[in-house]
Coordinates of N, CA and C and ligand atoms in Angstrom, one line a residue:
M1 N 1.8 -5.4 8.9 CA 2.8 -4.4 9.5 C 2.0 -3.9 10.6
H2 N 2.7 -3.7 11.7 CA 2.2 -3.0 12.8 C 2.7 -1.6 13.2
V3 N 2.0 -0.7 13.1 CA 2.4 0.7 13.5 C 1.9 1.3 14.9
V4 N 2.8 1.8 15.5 CA 2.4 2.6 16.8 C 2.7 4.0 16.4
W5 N 1.7 4.8 16.3 CA 1.9 6.2 16.0 C 2.4 7.0 17.3
Q6 N 2.7 8.3 17.1 CA 3.2 9.1 17.9 C 2.2 9.4 19.2
D7 N 0.9 9.4 18.8 CA -0.1 9.7 19.8 C -0.5 8.4 20.6
G8 N 0.1 7.3 20.4 CA -0.2 6.0 20.9 C -1.1 5.1 20.3
H9 N -1.7 5.7 19.1 CA -2.7 4.8 18.4 C -1.9 3.7 17.7
H10 N -2.6 2.5 17.5 CA -2.0 1.3 16.9 C -2.7 1.0 15.6
S11 N -1.8 0.7 14.7 CA -2.7 0.3 13.3 C -2.1 -0.7 12.7
D12 N -2.8 -1.9 12.3 CA -2.3 -3.1 11.7 C -2.6 -3.1 10.2
Y13 N -1.7 -3.3 9.2 CA -1.8 -3.3 7.9 C -1.6 -4.6 7.4
T14 N -2.4 -5.1 6.5 CA -2.0 -6.4 5.9 C -1.1 -6.1 4.8
L15 N -0.1 -7.1 4.6 CA 0.8 -7.0 3.5 C -0.1 -7.0 2.1
R16 N -1.1 -7.7 2.0 CA -1.8 -7.8 0.9 C -2.4 -6.3 0.5
W17 N -2.9 -5.6 1.6 CA -3.5 -4.4 1.3 C -2.5 -3.3 0.9
L18 N -1.1 -3.4 1.5 CA 0.0 -2.5 1.2 C 0.2 -2.8 -0.3
R19 N 0.4 -4.0 -0.6 CA 0.8 -4.2 -2.2 C -0.4 -3.9 -3.0
A20 N -1.6 -4.0 -2.6 CA -2.6 -3.7 -3.5 C -2.8 -2.3 -3.6
N21 N -2.2 -1.4 -2.7 CA -2.4 -0.1 -2.7 C -1.0 0.7 -3.0
C22 N -0.1 -0.1 -3.5 CA 1.3 0.5 -3.9 C 1.0 1.8 -4.8
P23 N 1.6 2.8 -4.1 CA 1.3 4.0 -4.8 C 2.3 4.5 -6.0
C24 N 3.1 3.5 -6.4 CA 4.0 3.8 -7.5 C 3.4 3.8 -8.9
A25 N 3.9 4.6 -9.9 CA 3.3 4.8 -11.2 C 2.9 3.5 -11.9
T26 N 3.7 2.5 -11.7 CA 3.5 1.2 -12.5 C 2.3 0.5 -12.0
C27 N 2.2 0.5 -10.6 CA 1.0 -0.3 -9.9 C -0.2 0.6 -10.2
R28 N -0.2 1.9 -10.2 CA -1.3 2.9 -10.3 C -1.9 2.5 -11.7
E29 N -1.1 2.5 -12.7 CA -1.4 2.3 -14.1 C -2.0 0.8 -14.2
E30 N -1.4 -0.2 -13.4 CA -2.0 -1.4 -13.6 C -3.4 -1.5 -13.0
R31 N -3.6 -0.8 -11.9 CA -5.0 -0.9 -11.4 C -6.0 -0.1 -12.2
Y32 N -5.4 1.0 -12.8 CA -6.4 1.6 -13.9 C -6.7 0.9 -14.8
A33 N -5.8 0.1 -15.5 CA -6.1 -0.9 -16.6 C -7.0 -1.9 -16.1
A34 N -7.0 -2.5 -14.9 CA -7.8 -3.5 -14.4 C -9.1 -3.0 -14.2
A35 N -9.2 -1.7 -13.8 CA -10.6 -1.1 -13.5 C -11.2 -1.0 -14.8
L36 N -10.5 -0.6 -15.9 CA -11.2 -0.6 -17.2 C -11.6 -1.9 -17.8
N37 N -10.5 -2.8 -17.4 CA -10.7 -4.2 -17.9 C -10.5 -4.0 -19.6
T38 N -9.6 -3.4 -20.0 CA -9.4 -3.3 -21.5 C -8.6 -4.3 -22.0
D39 N -7.8 -5.0 -21.2 CA -6.7 -5.9 -21.6 C -6.5 -7.2 -20.8
P40 N -7.6 -7.9 -20.7 CA -7.6 -9.1 -19.8 C -6.4 -10.2 -20.0
L41 N -6.0 -10.2 -21.3 CA -5.0 -11.2 -21.6 C -3.7 -10.8 -20.8
R42 N -3.4 -9.5 -21.1 CA -2.2 -9.0 -20.5 C -2.2 -9.2 -18.9
L43 N -3.4 -9.0 -18.3 CA -3.4 -9.2 -16.9 C -3.2 -10.6 -16.5
L44 N -3.7 -11.6 -17.4 CA -3.6 -13.0 -16.9 C -2.1 -13.4 -16.9
E45 N -1.3 -12.8 -18.0 CA -0.1 -13.2 -18.2 C 0.9 -12.5 -17.0
T46 N 0.3 -11.5 -16.4 CA 1.3 -10.8 -15.3 C 1.3 -11.8 -14.2
P47 N 2.5 -12.2 -13.7 CA 2.6 -13.2 -12.5 C 2.0 -12.4 -11.3
A48 N 1.4 -13.1 -10.4 CA 0.8 -12.5 -9.2 C 1.7 -11.8 -8.4
P49 N 1.7 -10.6 -8.1 CA 2.6 -9.9 -7.2 C 3.0 -10.5 -6.1
S50 N 4.2 -10.3 -5.5 CA 4.7 -11.0 -4.3 C 4.0 -10.2 -3.1
L51 N 3.7 -11.1 -2.1 CA 3.2 -10.6 -0.9 C 4.1 -10.6 0.3
E52 N 5.3 -10.9 0.0 CA 6.5 -10.9 0.9 C 7.2 -9.7 1.0
V53 N 7.5 -9.2 2.1 CA 8.3 -7.9 2.1 C 9.7 -8.2 2.4
A54 N 10.7 -7.7 1.5 CA 12.1 -8.1 1.6 C 12.7 -7.0 2.5
G55 N 12.2 -5.8 2.6 CA 12.9 -4.8 3.2 C 12.0 -3.6 3.3
A56 N 12.2 -2.7 4.3 CA 11.5 -1.5 4.4 C 12.4 -0.3 4.9
E57 N 12.1 0.9 4.3 CA 13.0 1.9 4.9 C 12.4 3.2 4.9
F58 N 12.7 4.1 6.0 CA 12.2 5.3 6.1 C 12.6 6.3 4.9
V59 N 11.8 7.0 4.3 CA 12.0 8.1 3.4 C 11.8 9.4 4.2
G60 N 12.9 10.0 4.6 CA 12.8 11.3 5.4 C 12.0 11.1 6.6
Q61 N 11.2 12.1 7.0 CA 10.3 12.0 8.2 C 8.8 11.6 7.8
Y62 N 8.6 11.5 6.5 CA 7.2 11.5 6.2 C 6.7 10.2 5.5
A63 N 7.5 9.4 5.1 CA 7.0 8.1 4.4 C 7.9 6.8 4.5
I64 N 7.4 5.8 4.3 CA 8.1 4.6 4.2 C 8.0 3.9 2.9
R65 N 9.0 3.2 2.6 CA 9.3 2.5 1.2 C 9.4 1.1 1.5
F66 N 8.8 0.2 0.8 CA 8.8 -1.2 0.9 C 9.5 -1.7 -0.3
T67 N 10.4 -2.9 -0.2 CA 10.9 -3.6 -1.2 C 10.2 -4.9 -1.1
W68 N 9.6 -5.4 -2.0 CA 8.9 -6.7 -2.1 C 9.9 -7.7 -2.6
Q69 N 9.6 -9.0 -2.2 CA 10.5 -10.2 -2.7 C 10.7 -10.2 -4.2
D70 N 9.6 -9.8 -4.9 CA 10.0 -9.9 -6.4 C 10.7 -8.7 -7.0
G71 N 11.3 -8.0 -6.0 CA 12.2 -6.7 -6.5 C 11.5 -5.4 -6.5
H72 N 10.1 -5.7 -6.7 CA 9.4 -4.2 -6.8 C 9.5 -3.4 -5.5
G73 N 10.0 -2.1 -5.7 CA 10.4 -1.3 -4.5 C 10.3 0.2 -4.8
S74 N 9.3 0.7 -5.8 CA 9.2 2.0 -5.9 C 8.0 2.8 -5.3
G75 N 7.2 1.9 -4.4 CA 6.1 2.6 -3.9 C 6.5 3.2 -2.5
I76 N 6.2 4.4 -2.4 CA 6.5 5.3 -1.3 C 5.2 5.5 -0.5
F77 N 5.1 5.1 0.7 CA 3.7 5.2 1.4 C 3.8 6.3 2.4
P78 N 3.1 7.5 2.2 CA 3.2 8.5 3.2 C 2.6 8.2 4.5
F79 N 3.1 8.7 5.6 CA 2.5 8.3 6.9 C 1.1 8.7 7.1
A80 N 1.0 10.0 6.6 CA -0.4 10.6 6.7 C -1.5 9.7 6.0
G81 N -1.1 9.3 4.8 CA -1.9 8.4 4.1 C -2.4 7.2 4.7
L82 N -1.4 6.6 5.3 CA -1.4 5.4 6.1 C -2.3 5.6 7.2
R83 N -2.0 6.6 7.9 CA -2.8 6.8 9.1 C -4.3 7.1 8.7
A84 N -4.6 7.7 7.7 CA -5.8 8.0 7.2 C -6.6 6.7 6.9
C85 N -5.7 5.7 6.6 CA -6.3 4.4 6.1 C -6.2 3.3 7.2
C86 N -6.0 3.7 8.4 CA -6.1 2.8 9.6 C -7.2 1.9 9.4
P87 N -7.0 0.6 9.6 CA -8.1 -0.5 9.4 C -9.0 -0.5 10.7
C88 N -8.6 0.1 11.9 CA -9.5 -0.1 13.0 C -10.8 0.7 12.9
P89 N -11.8 0.0 13.6 CA -13.2 0.7 13.3 C -13.3 2.1 14.0
E90 N -12.4 2.4 14.9 CA -12.4 3.8 15.3 C -12.2 4.9 14.2
C91 N -11.2 4.7 13.4 CA -10.7 5.6 12.5 C -11.5 5.5 11.2
N92 N -11.9 4.2 10.9 CA -12.7 3.9 9.6 C -13.8 2.9 9.8
P93 N -15.0 3.5 10.5 CA -15.9 2.6 10.8 C -16.5 1.8 9.5
E94 N -16.5 2.3 8.5 CA -17.0 1.8 7.1 C -16.0 0.7 6.6
G95 N -14.9 0.5 7.1 CA -13.9 -0.5 6.6 C -12.6 0.4 6.0
Q96 N -11.7 -0.4 5.9 CA -10.5 0.2 5.4 C -10.6 0.8 4.0
P97 N -10.2 2.0 3.7 CA -10.4 2.5 2.5 C -9.1 2.3 1.6
A98 N -9.1 2.5 0.4 CA -7.9 2.4 -0.4 C -7.0 3.6 -0.1
L99 N -5.7 3.5 -0.2 CA -4.7 4.5 0.3 C -5.1 5.9 -0.2
I100 N -5.2 6.8 0.7 CA -5.4 8.2 0.5 C -4.1 8.9 0.2
E101 N -3.9 9.4 -1.0 CA -2.5 10.1 -1.2 C -2.6 11.5 -1.1
E102 N -1.6 12.2 -0.5 CA -1.7 13.6 -0.3 C -1.7 14.3 -1.5
Ligands
ZN201 ZN1 4.2 -0.5 -7.2
ZN202 ZN1 -7.1 3.5 13.9

């Protein structure tokens, strides 16, 4: 996903990063469980999340919501968080961080 910000700065986000950082409650819980590694069987049974975007829509003035091909679409990405996670070396010389939520 290519974003041109109001100040003219450009950011490129991979779909993989966006999906891996989906801020919805379900994905957050899954990441938490994966981090704890408490239930590896359940994780193996979970189909790989779709990396294809079916649609995107603005949520007011502050965020964007993606709908993925597998029907998942509850993650709302605030622009401020996306901008803070710009993958360019100027914004994040140490590499792109995980999504920073307000
Ligand atoms: Zn999600
Ligand atoms: Zn940047």
